[in-house]
Amino acid sequence: MNLWRLIGLNLLTAAGYYVTGALGLTLAIPPGTATAVWLPSGLALAALVLLSPRAFVGVWAGSFMVNATTTPASAGLSAVIASGSTLQALAGYWLMKHAGIIEQPQRSLADTWKLIGVVLSMCLLAALVGVGGLLATSAIGPSAAPYNFGVWYLGDVVGILCGFPVINAFTRRPSALVTHWSGYGSAYLFGVLTLAAMILYSRLPIYFLLLPPLMFGAYYFPMRSVALTNLLLMIECVLLTRSGYG
Protein backbone atom coordinates (compact mmCIF):
# COMPACT_ATOMS: atom_id res chain seq x y z
CA MET A 1 0.00 0.00 0.00
CA ASN A 2 1.50 3.32 -1.05
CA LEU A 3 1.74 6.32 1.26
CA TRP A 4 -0.99 8.41 -0.36
CA ARG A 5 -3.48 5.54 -0.27
CA LEU A 6 -2.69 4.97 3.39
CA ILE A 7 -3.19 8.66 4.15
CA GLY A 8 -6.49 8.62 2.27
CA LEU A 9 -7.73 5.58 4.20
CA ASN A 10 -6.88 7.19 7.51
CA LEU A 11 -8.54 10.48 6.55
CA LEU A 12 -11.67 8.62 5.46
CA THR A 13 -11.71 6.64 8.71
CA ALA A 14 -11.21 9.78 10.82
CA ALA A 15 -13.98 11.65 8.99
CA GLY A 16 -16.44 8.77 9.34
CA TYR A 17 -15.60 8.37 13.01
CA TYR A 18 -16.08 12.09 13.65
CA VAL A 19 -19.45 12.35 11.90
CA THR A 20 -20.98 9.25 13.50
CA GLY A 21 -19.44 10.18 16.85
CA ALA A 22 -20.89 13.69 16.83
CA LEU A 23 -24.33 12.18 16.16
CA GLY A 24 -23.87 9.55 18.86
CA LEU A 25 -22.91 12.10 21.51
CA THR A 26 -26.35 13.69 21.26
CA LEU A 27 -27.41 10.73 23.45
CA ALA A 28 -24.53 11.09 25.93
CA ILE A 29 -24.93 10.98 29.70
CA PRO A 30 -23.05 13.40 32.02
CA PRO A 31 -20.25 14.38 31.71
CA GLY A 32 -20.93 13.90 28.00
CA THR A 33 -18.42 11.25 26.92
CA ALA A 34 -20.45 8.01 27.23
CA THR A 35 -23.52 7.09 25.22
CA ALA A 36 -25.70 3.99 24.94
CA VAL A 37 -25.26 3.84 21.15
CA TRP A 38 -21.75 4.39 19.74
CA LEU A 39 -21.64 3.52 16.02
CA PRO A 40 -18.03 4.77 15.57
CA SER A 41 -16.87 1.58 17.31
CA GLY A 42 -18.43 -0.48 14.53
CA LEU A 43 -16.93 1.79 11.89
CA ALA A 44 -13.49 1.57 13.51
CA LEU A 45 -13.51 -2.23 13.54
CA ALA A 46 -14.76 -2.30 9.94
CA ALA A 47 -11.98 0.07 8.85
CA LEU A 48 -9.28 -2.17 10.30
CA VAL A 49 -10.84 -5.42 9.04
CA LEU A 50 -11.99 -4.32 5.59
CA LEU A 51 -9.42 -1.64 4.70
CA SER A 52 -6.21 -2.12 6.65
CA PRO A 53 -5.11 -2.47 10.29
CA ARG A 54 -2.93 0.58 9.57
CA ALA A 55 -6.12 2.64 9.55
CA PHE A 56 -5.78 2.76 13.36
CA VAL A 57 -4.28 6.24 13.01
CA GLY A 58 -7.57 7.45 11.57
CA VAL A 59 -9.46 5.82 14.43
CA TRP A 60 -7.31 7.66 16.97
CA ALA A 61 -7.57 10.98 15.13
CA GLY A 62 -11.33 10.72 14.70
CA SER A 63 -11.89 9.79 18.32
CA PHE A 64 -9.62 12.57 19.57
CA MET A 65 -11.31 15.21 17.42
CA VAL A 66 -14.87 14.24 18.29
CA ASN A 67 -14.13 14.25 22.03
CA ALA A 68 -12.01 17.40 21.95
CA THR A 69 -14.50 19.45 19.95
CA THR A 70 -17.96 18.19 20.98
CA THR A 71 -17.55 17.21 24.66
CA PRO A 72 -16.27 18.93 27.81
CA ALA A 73 -13.21 16.64 27.76
CA SER A 74 -9.80 18.30 27.84
CA ALA A 75 -7.16 17.59 25.21
CA GLY A 76 -5.42 15.20 27.58
CA LEU A 77 -8.58 13.29 28.42
CA SER A 78 -9.55 13.22 24.74
CA ALA A 79 -6.16 11.65 23.96
CA VAL A 80 -6.73 9.00 26.64
CA ILE A 81 -10.21 8.19 25.31
CA ALA A 82 -8.87 8.05 21.74
CA SER A 83 -6.12 5.65 22.84
CA GLY A 84 -8.70 3.37 24.46
CA SER A 85 -10.86 3.40 21.33
CA THR A 86 -7.87 2.60 19.14
CA LEU A 87 -6.67 -0.23 21.37
CA GLN A 88 -10.19 -1.63 21.32
CA ALA A 89 -10.35 -1.67 17.52
CA LEU A 90 -6.88 -3.23 17.27
CA ALA A 91 -7.82 -5.86 19.85
CA GLY A 92 -10.97 -6.66 17.87
CA TYR A 93 -8.93 -7.08 14.68
CA TRP A 94 -6.43 -9.35 16.43
CA LEU A 95 -9.16 -11.46 18.08
CA MET A 96 -11.04 -11.87 14.80
CA LYS A 97 -7.84 -12.92 13.05
CA HIS A 98 -6.98 -15.33 15.87
CA ALA A 99 -10.51 -16.80 15.73
CA GLY A 100 -10.25 -17.31 11.97
CA ILE A 101 -13.18 -15.05 11.07
CA ILE A 102 -11.33 -12.10 9.55
CA GLU A 103 -12.40 -13.03 5.99
CA GLN A 104 -16.05 -14.00 6.58
CA PRO A 105 -17.15 -12.95 10.10
CA GLN A 106 -20.75 -14.12 9.53
CA ARG A 107 -20.18 -17.16 7.33
CA SER A 108 -21.94 -19.56 9.70
CA LEU A 109 -23.76 -19.61 13.03
CA ALA A 110 -20.57 -20.74 14.77
CA ASP A 111 -18.63 -17.82 13.27
CA THR A 112 -21.38 -15.42 14.31
CA TRP A 113 -21.06 -16.60 17.89
CA LYS A 114 -17.30 -16.10 17.65
CA LEU A 115 -17.88 -12.55 16.43
CA ILE A 116 -20.21 -11.85 19.34
CA GLY A 117 -17.58 -13.19 21.75
CA VAL A 118 -14.95 -10.95 20.17
CA VAL A 119 -17.20 -7.91 20.51
CA LEU A 120 -18.08 -8.61 24.14
CA SER A 121 -14.39 -9.00 24.97
CA MET A 122 -12.90 -6.09 23.01
CA CYS A 123 -15.42 -3.56 24.29
CA LEU A 124 -14.05 -3.87 27.81
CA LEU A 125 -10.94 -1.96 26.73
CA ALA A 126 -12.38 1.40 25.71
CA ALA A 127 -14.78 1.45 28.66
CA LEU A 128 -12.00 0.70 31.16
CA VAL A 129 -9.58 3.23 29.68
CA GLY A 130 -12.25 5.90 29.20
CA VAL A 131 -13.78 5.65 32.66
CA GLY A 132 -10.28 5.44 34.13
CA GLY A 133 -9.47 8.73 32.40
CA LEU A 134 -12.66 10.32 33.73
CA LEU A 135 -11.77 9.25 37.27
CA ALA A 136 -8.15 10.39 36.95
CA THR A 137 -9.21 13.87 35.83
CA SER A 138 -12.03 14.09 38.41
CA ALA A 139 -14.61 14.43 35.62
CA ILE A 140 -16.72 11.93 37.56
CA GLY A 141 -16.65 10.63 41.10
CA PRO A 142 -16.12 6.99 42.10
CA SER A 143 -19.85 6.52 42.71
CA ALA A 144 -20.62 7.40 39.07
CA ALA A 145 -17.95 5.09 37.63
CA PRO A 146 -19.99 1.84 37.45
CA TYR A 147 -22.90 3.53 35.65
CA ASN A 148 -20.60 5.32 33.19
CA PHE A 149 -18.72 2.08 32.56
CA GLY A 150 -21.96 0.21 31.89
CA VAL A 151 -23.27 2.83 29.45
CA TRP A 152 -19.87 3.09 27.72
CA TYR A 153 -19.55 -0.67 27.36
CA LEU A 154 -23.14 -1.11 26.17
CA GLY A 155 -22.76 1.72 23.67
CA ASP A 156 -19.70 0.12 22.08
CA VAL A 157 -21.27 -3.34 21.98
CA VAL A 158 -24.48 -2.05 20.37
CA GLY A 159 -22.52 0.14 17.97
CA ILE A 160 -20.42 -2.76 16.72
CA LEU A 161 -23.16 -5.39 16.57
CA CYS A 162 -25.46 -3.01 14.66
CA GLY A 163 -22.91 -1.14 12.56
CA PHE A 164 -20.19 -3.63 11.65
CA PRO A 165 -22.46 -6.29 10.05
CA VAL A 166 -24.02 -3.69 7.74
CA ILE A 167 -20.66 -2.37 6.55
CA ASN A 168 -19.33 -5.91 6.20
CA ALA A 169 -22.38 -7.14 4.27
CA PHE A 170 -22.52 -4.28 1.80
CA THR A 171 -18.79 -3.97 1.07
CA ARG A 172 -17.77 -7.60 0.63
CA ARG A 173 -18.40 -9.54 -2.57
CA PRO A 174 -21.76 -11.36 -2.37
CA SER A 175 -21.57 -15.03 -1.40
CA ALA A 176 -24.02 -17.72 -0.38
CA LEU A 177 -24.90 -15.79 2.76
CA VAL A 178 -24.55 -12.31 1.26
CA THR A 179 -26.87 -12.13 -1.70
CA HIS A 180 -28.25 -9.22 -3.66
CA TRP A 181 -31.17 -7.22 -2.31
CA SER A 182 -34.62 -8.63 -3.05
CA GLY A 183 -38.23 -7.54 -2.85
CA TYR A 184 -38.79 -10.01 -0.03
CA GLY A 185 -35.95 -8.42 1.91
CA SER A 186 -37.50 -4.98 1.45
CA ALA A 187 -40.89 -6.24 2.65
CA TYR A 188 -39.24 -7.84 5.67
CA LEU A 189 -37.41 -4.60 6.49
CA PHE A 190 -40.60 -2.52 6.22
CA GLY A 191 -42.61 -5.02 8.26
CA VAL A 192 -40.20 -5.19 11.19
CA LEU A 193 -39.79 -1.42 11.37
CA THR A 194 -43.56 -0.92 11.24
CA LEU A 195 -44.14 -3.49 13.97
CA ALA A 196 -41.48 -1.84 16.15
CA ALA A 197 -43.09 1.58 15.72
CA MET A 198 -46.52 0.21 16.64
CA ILE A 199 -45.14 -1.47 19.77
CA LEU A 200 -43.25 1.62 20.91
CA TYR A 201 -46.19 3.94 20.29
CA SER A 202 -48.48 1.60 22.23
CA ARG A 203 -46.25 1.93 25.34
CA LEU A 204 -47.16 -1.66 26.20
CA PRO A 205 -44.51 -4.08 27.56
CA ILE A 206 -44.71 -6.34 24.50
CA TYR A 207 -41.25 -5.79 23.02
CA PHE A 208 -40.73 -9.55 22.99
CA LEU A 209 -43.02 -9.66 19.94
CA LEU A 210 -40.09 -8.37 17.89
CA LEU A 211 -38.02 -11.48 18.60
CA PRO A 212 -39.90 -13.96 16.33
CA PRO A 213 -39.63 -11.86 13.13
CA LEU A 214 -35.98 -11.03 13.88
CA MET A 215 -35.13 -14.70 14.45
CA PHE A 216 -37.06 -15.74 11.35
CA GLY A 217 -35.34 -13.08 9.26
CA ALA A 218 -31.89 -14.10 10.52
CA TYR A 219 -32.59 -17.65 9.33
CA TYR A 220 -34.41 -17.00 6.08
CA PHE A 221 -33.22 -13.71 4.54
CA PRO A 222 -29.83 -12.60 3.14
CA MET A 223 -27.37 -11.04 5.54
CA ARG A 224 -27.73 -7.63 3.90
CA SER A 225 -31.46 -7.52 4.62
CA VAL A 226 -31.07 -8.65 8.22
CA ALA A 227 -28.08 -6.43 9.03
CA LEU A 228 -29.70 -3.30 7.63
CA THR A 229 -32.97 -4.11 9.41
CA ASN A 230 -31.18 -4.42 12.76
CA LEU A 231 -29.37 -1.10 12.25
CA LEU A 232 -32.50 0.79 11.23
CA LEU A 233 -34.48 -0.84 14.03
CA MET A 234 -31.91 0.38 16.54
CA ILE A 235 -32.06 3.92 15.11
CA GLU A 236 -35.87 3.87 15.13
CA CYS A 237 -36.01 2.72 18.75
CA VAL A 238 -33.53 5.38 19.85
CA LEU A 239 -35.39 8.19 18.07
CA LEU A 240 -38.79 7.11 19.39
CA THR A 241 -37.40 6.66 22.91
CA ARG A 242 -35.95 10.19 22.80
CA SER A 243 -39.40 11.42 21.77
CA GLY A 244 -40.94 9.90 24.89
CA TYR A 245 -41.99 6.49 23.60
CA GLY A 246 -40.59 3.11 24.48
CSV table of C-alpha atoms in Angstrom, one decimal:
chain,number,residue,atom,x,y,z
A,1,MET,CA,0.0,0.0,0.0
A,2,ASN,CA,1.5,3.3,-1.1
A,3,LEU,CA,1.7,6.3,1.3
A,4,TRP,CA,-1.0,8.4,-0.4
A,5,ARG,CA,-3.5,5.5,-0.3
A,6,LEU,CA,-2.7,5.0,3.4
A,7,ILE,CA,-3.2,8.7,4.2
A,8,GLY,CA,-6.5,8.6,2.3
A,9,LEU,CA,-7.7,5.6,4.2
A,10,ASN,CA,-6.9,7.2,7.5
A,11,LEU,CA,-8.5,10.5,6.6
A,12,LEU,CA,-11.7,8.6,5.5
A,13,THR,CA,-11.7,6.6,8.7
A,14,ALA,CA,-11.2,9.8,10.8
A,15,ALA,CA,-14.0,11.6,9.0
A,16,GLY,CA,-16.4,8.8,9.3
A,17,TYR,CA,-15.6,8.4,13.0
A,18,TYR,CA,-16.1,12.1,13.7
A,19,VAL,CA,-19.4,12.4,11.9
A,20,THR,CA,-21.0,9.3,13.5
A,21,GLY,CA,-19.4,10.2,16.8
A,22,ALA,CA,-20.9,13.7,16.8
A,23,LEU,CA,-24.3,12.2,16.2
A,24,GLY,CA,-23.9,9.5,18.9
A,25,LEU,CA,-22.9,12.1,21.5
A,26,THR,CA,-26.4,13.7,21.3
A,27,LEU,CA,-27.4,10.7,23.4
A,28,ALA,CA,-24.5,11.1,25.9
A,29,ILE,CA,-24.9,11.0,29.7
A,30,PRO,CA,-23.1,13.4,32.0
A,31,PRO,CA,-20.3,14.4,31.7
A,32,GLY,CA,-20.9,13.9,28.0
A,33,THR,CA,-18.4,11.2,26.9
A,34,ALA,CA,-20.5,8.0,27.2
A,35,THR,CA,-23.5,7.1,25.2
A,36,ALA,CA,-25.7,4.0,24.9
A,37,VAL,CA,-25.3,3.8,21.1
A,38,TRP,CA,-21.8,4.4,19.7
A,39,LEU,CA,-21.6,3.5,16.0
A,40,PRO,CA,-18.0,4.8,15.6
A,41,SER,CA,-16.9,1.6,17.3
A,42,GLY,CA,-18.4,-0.5,14.5
A,43,LEU,CA,-16.9,1.8,11.9
A,44,ALA,CA,-13.5,1.6,13.5
A,45,LEU,CA,-13.5,-2.2,13.5
A,46,ALA,CA,-14.8,-2.3,9.9
A,47,ALA,CA,-12.0,0.1,8.9
A,48,LEU,CA,-9.3,-2.2,10.3
A,49,VAL,CA,-10.8,-5.4,9.0
A,50,LEU,CA,-12.0,-4.3,5.6
A,51,LEU,CA,-9.4,-1.6,4.7
A,52,SER,CA,-6.2,-2.1,6.7
A,53,PRO,CA,-5.1,-2.5,10.3
A,54,ARG,CA,-2.9,0.6,9.6
A,55,ALA,CA,-6.1,2.6,9.5
A,56,PHE,CA,-5.8,2.8,13.4
A,57,VAL,CA,-4.3,6.2,13.0
A,58,GLY,CA,-7.6,7.4,11.6
A,59,VAL,CA,-9.5,5.8,14.4
A,60,TRP,CA,-7.3,7.7,17.0
A,61,ALA,CA,-7.6,11.0,15.1
A,62,GLY,CA,-11.3,10.7,14.7
A,63,SER,CA,-11.9,9.8,18.3
A,64,PHE,CA,-9.6,12.6,19.6
A,65,MET,CA,-11.3,15.2,17.4
A,66,VAL,CA,-14.9,14.2,18.3
A,67,ASN,CA,-14.1,14.3,22.0
A,68,ALA,CA,-12.0,17.4,22.0
A,69,THR,CA,-14.5,19.5,20.0
A,70,THR,CA,-18.0,18.2,21.0
A,71,THR,CA,-17.6,17.2,24.7
A,72,PRO,CA,-16.3,18.9,27.8
A,73,ALA,CA,-13.2,16.6,27.8
A,74,SER,CA,-9.8,18.3,27.8
A,75,ALA,CA,-7.2,17.6,25.2
A,76,GLY,CA,-5.4,15.2,27.6
A,77,LEU,CA,-8.6,13.3,28.4
A,78,SER,CA,-9.5,13.2,24.7
A,79,ALA,CA,-6.2,11.7,24.0
A,80,VAL,CA,-6.7,9.0,26.6
A,81,ILE,CA,-10.2,8.2,25.3
A,82,ALA,CA,-8.9,8.0,21.7
A,83,SER,CA,-6.1,5.7,22.8
A,84,GLY,CA,-8.7,3.4,24.5
A,85,SER,CA,-10.9,3.4,21.3
A,86,THR,CA,-7.9,2.6,19.1
A,87,LEU,CA,-6.7,-0.2,21.4
A,88,GLN,CA,-10.2,-1.6,21.3
A,89,ALA,CA,-10.3,-1.7,17.5
A,90,LEU,CA,-6.9,-3.2,17.3
A,91,ALA,CA,-7.8,-5.9,19.9
A,92,GLY,CA,-11.0,-6.7,17.9
A,93,TYR,CA,-8.9,-7.1,14.7
A,94,TRP,CA,-6.4,-9.4,16.4
A,95,LEU,CA,-9.2,-11.5,18.1
A,96,MET,CA,-11.0,-11.9,14.8
A,97,LYS,CA,-7.8,-12.9,13.0
A,98,HIS,CA,-7.0,-15.3,15.9
A,99,ALA,CA,-10.5,-16.8,15.7
A,100,GLY,CA,-10.2,-17.3,12.0
A,101,ILE,CA,-13.2,-15.1,11.1
A,102,ILE,CA,-11.3,-12.1,9.6
A,103,GLU,CA,-12.4,-13.0,6.0
A,104,GLN,CA,-16.0,-14.0,6.6
A,105,PRO,CA,-17.2,-13.0,10.1
A,106,GLN,CA,-20.7,-14.1,9.5
A,107,ARG,CA,-20.2,-17.2,7.3
A,108,SER,CA,-21.9,-19.6,9.7
A,109,LEU,CA,-23.8,-19.6,13.0
A,110,ALA,CA,-20.6,-20.7,14.8
A,111,ASP,CA,-18.6,-17.8,13.3
A,112,THR,CA,-21.4,-15.4,14.3
A,113,TRP,CA,-21.1,-16.6,17.9
A,114,LYS,CA,-17.3,-16.1,17.7
A,115,LEU,CA,-17.9,-12.6,16.4
A,116,ILE,CA,-20.2,-11.9,19.3
A,117,GLY,CA,-17.6,-13.2,21.7
A,118,VAL,CA,-14.9,-10.9,20.2
A,119,VAL,CA,-17.2,-7.9,20.5
A,120,LEU,CA,-18.1,-8.6,24.1
A,121,SER,CA,-14.4,-9.0,25.0
A,122,MET,CA,-12.9,-6.1,23.0
A,123,CYS,CA,-15.4,-3.6,24.3
A,124,LEU,CA,-14.0,-3.9,27.8
A,125,LEU,CA,-10.9,-2.0,26.7
A,126,ALA,CA,-12.4,1.4,25.7
A,127,ALA,CA,-14.8,1.5,28.7
A,128,LEU,CA,-12.0,0.7,31.2
A,129,VAL,CA,-9.6,3.2,29.7
A,130,GLY,CA,-12.2,5.9,29.2
A,131,VAL,CA,-13.8,5.7,32.7
A,132,GLY,CA,-10.3,5.4,34.1
A,133,GLY,CA,-9.5,8.7,32.4
A,134,LEU,CA,-12.7,10.3,33.7
A,135,LEU,CA,-11.8,9.2,37.3
A,136,ALA,CA,-8.2,10.4,37.0
A,137,THR,CA,-9.2,13.9,35.8
A,138,SER,CA,-12.0,14.1,38.4
A,139,ALA,CA,-14.6,14.4,35.6
A,140,ILE,CA,-16.7,11.9,37.6
A,141,GLY,CA,-16.7,10.6,41.1
A,142,PRO,CA,-16.1,7.0,42.1
A,143,SER,CA,-19.8,6.5,42.7
A,144,ALA,CA,-20.6,7.4,39.1
A,145,ALA,CA,-17.9,5.1,37.6
A,146,PRO,CA,-20.0,1.8,37.5
A,147,TYR,CA,-22.9,3.5,35.7
A,148,ASN,CA,-20.6,5.3,33.2
A,149,PHE,CA,-18.7,2.1,32.6
A,150,GLY,CA,-22.0,0.2,31.9
A,151,VAL,CA,-23.3,2.8,29.5
A,152,TRP,CA,-19.9,3.1,27.7
A,153,TYR,CA,-19.6,-0.7,27.4
A,154,LEU,CA,-23.1,-1.1,26.2
A,155,GLY,CA,-22.8,1.7,23.7
A,156,ASP,CA,-19.7,0.1,22.1
A,157,VAL,CA,-21.3,-3.3,22.0
A,158,VAL,CA,-24.5,-2.1,20.4
A,159,GLY,CA,-22.5,0.1,18.0
A,160,ILE,CA,-20.4,-2.8,16.7
A,161,LEU,CA,-23.2,-5.4,16.6
A,162,CYS,CA,-25.5,-3.0,14.7
A,163,GLY,CA,-22.9,-1.1,12.6
A,164,PHE,CA,-20.2,-3.6,11.6
A,165,PRO,CA,-22.5,-6.3,10.1
A,166,VAL,CA,-24.0,-3.7,7.7
A,167,ILE,CA,-20.7,-2.4,6.6
A,168,ASN,CA,-19.3,-5.9,6.2
A,169,ALA,CA,-22.4,-7.1,4.3
A,170,PHE,CA,-22.5,-4.3,1.8
A,171,THR,CA,-18.8,-4.0,1.1
A,172,ARG,CA,-17.8,-7.6,0.6
A,173,ARG,CA,-18.4,-9.5,-2.6
A,174,PRO,CA,-21.8,-11.4,-2.4
A,175,SER,CA,-21.6,-15.0,-1.4
A,176,ALA,CA,-24.0,-17.7,-0.4
A,177,LEU,CA,-24.9,-15.8,2.8
A,178,VAL,CA,-24.5,-12.3,1.3
A,179,THR,CA,-26.9,-12.1,-1.7
A,180,HIS,CA,-28.3,-9.2,-3.7
A,181,TRP,CA,-31.2,-7.2,-2.3
A,182,SER,CA,-34.6,-8.6,-3.1
A,183,GLY,CA,-38.2,-7.5,-2.9
A,184,TYR,CA,-38.8,-10.0,0.0
A,185,GLY,CA,-35.9,-8.4,1.9
A,186,SER,CA,-37.5,-5.0,1.5
A,187,ALA,CA,-40.9,-6.2,2.6
A,188,TYR,CA,-39.2,-7.8,5.7
A,189,LEU,CA,-37.4,-4.6,6.5
A,190,PHE,CA,-40.6,-2.5,6.2
A,191,GLY,CA,-42.6,-5.0,8.3
A,192,VAL,CA,-40.2,-5.2,11.2
A,193,LEU,CA,-39.8,-1.4,11.4
A,194,THR,CA,-43.6,-0.9,11.2
A,195,LEU,CA,-44.1,-3.5,14.0
A,196,ALA,CA,-41.5,-1.8,16.2
A,197,ALA,CA,-43.1,1.6,15.7
A,198,MET,CA,-46.5,0.2,16.6
A,199,ILE,CA,-45.1,-1.5,19.8
A,200,LEU,CA,-43.2,1.6,20.9
A,201,TYR,CA,-46.2,3.9,20.3
A,202,SER,CA,-48.5,1.6,22.2
A,203,ARG,CA,-46.3,1.9,25.3
A,204,LEU,CA,-47.2,-1.7,26.2
A,205,PRO,CA,-44.5,-4.1,27.6
A,206,ILE,CA,-44.7,-6.3,24.5
A,207,TYR,CA,-41.2,-5.8,23.0
A,208,PHE,CA,-40.7,-9.6,23.0
A,209,LEU,CA,-43.0,-9.7,19.9
A,210,LEU,CA,-40.1,-8.4,17.9
A,211,LEU,CA,-38.0,-11.5,18.6
A,212,PRO,CA,-39.9,-14.0,16.3
A,213,PRO,CA,-39.6,-11.9,13.1
A,214,LEU,CA,-36.0,-11.0,13.9
A,215,MET,CA,-35.1,-14.7,14.5
A,216,PHE,CA,-37.1,-15.7,11.4
A,217,GLY,CA,-35.3,-13.1,9.3
A,218,ALA,CA,-31.9,-14.1,10.5
A,219,TYR,CA,-32.6,-17.7,9.3
A,220,TYR,CA,-34.4,-17.0,6.1
A,221,PHE,CA,-33.2,-13.7,4.5
A,222,PRO,CA,-29.8,-12.6,3.1
A,223,MET,CA,-27.4,-11.0,5.5
A,224,ARG,CA,-27.7,-7.6,3.9
A,225,SER,CA,-31.5,-7.5,4.6
A,226,VAL,CA,-31.1,-8.6,8.2
A,227,ALA,CA,-28.1,-6.4,9.0
A,228,LEU,CA,-29.7,-3.3,7.6
A,229,THR,CA,-33.0,-4.1,9.4
A,230,ASN,CA,-31.2,-4.4,12.8
A,231,LEU,CA,-29.4,-1.1,12.2
A,232,LEU,CA,-32.5,0.8,11.2
A,233,LEU,CA,-34.5,-0.8,14.0
A,234,MET,CA,-31.9,0.4,16.5
A,235,ILE,CA,-32.1,3.9,15.1
A,236,GLU,CA,-35.9,3.9,15.1
A,237,CYS,CA,-36.0,2.7,18.7
A,238,VAL,CA,-33.5,5.4,19.8
A,239,LEU,CA,-35.4,8.2,18.1
A,240,LEU,CA,-38.8,7.1,19.4
A,241,THR,CA,-37.4,6.7,22.9
A,242,ARG,CA,-35.9,10.2,22.8
A,243,SER,CA,-39.4,11.4,21.8
A,244,GLY,CA,-40.9,9.9,24.9
A,245,TYR,CA,-42.0,6.5,23.6
A,246,GLY,CA,-40.6,3.1,24.5
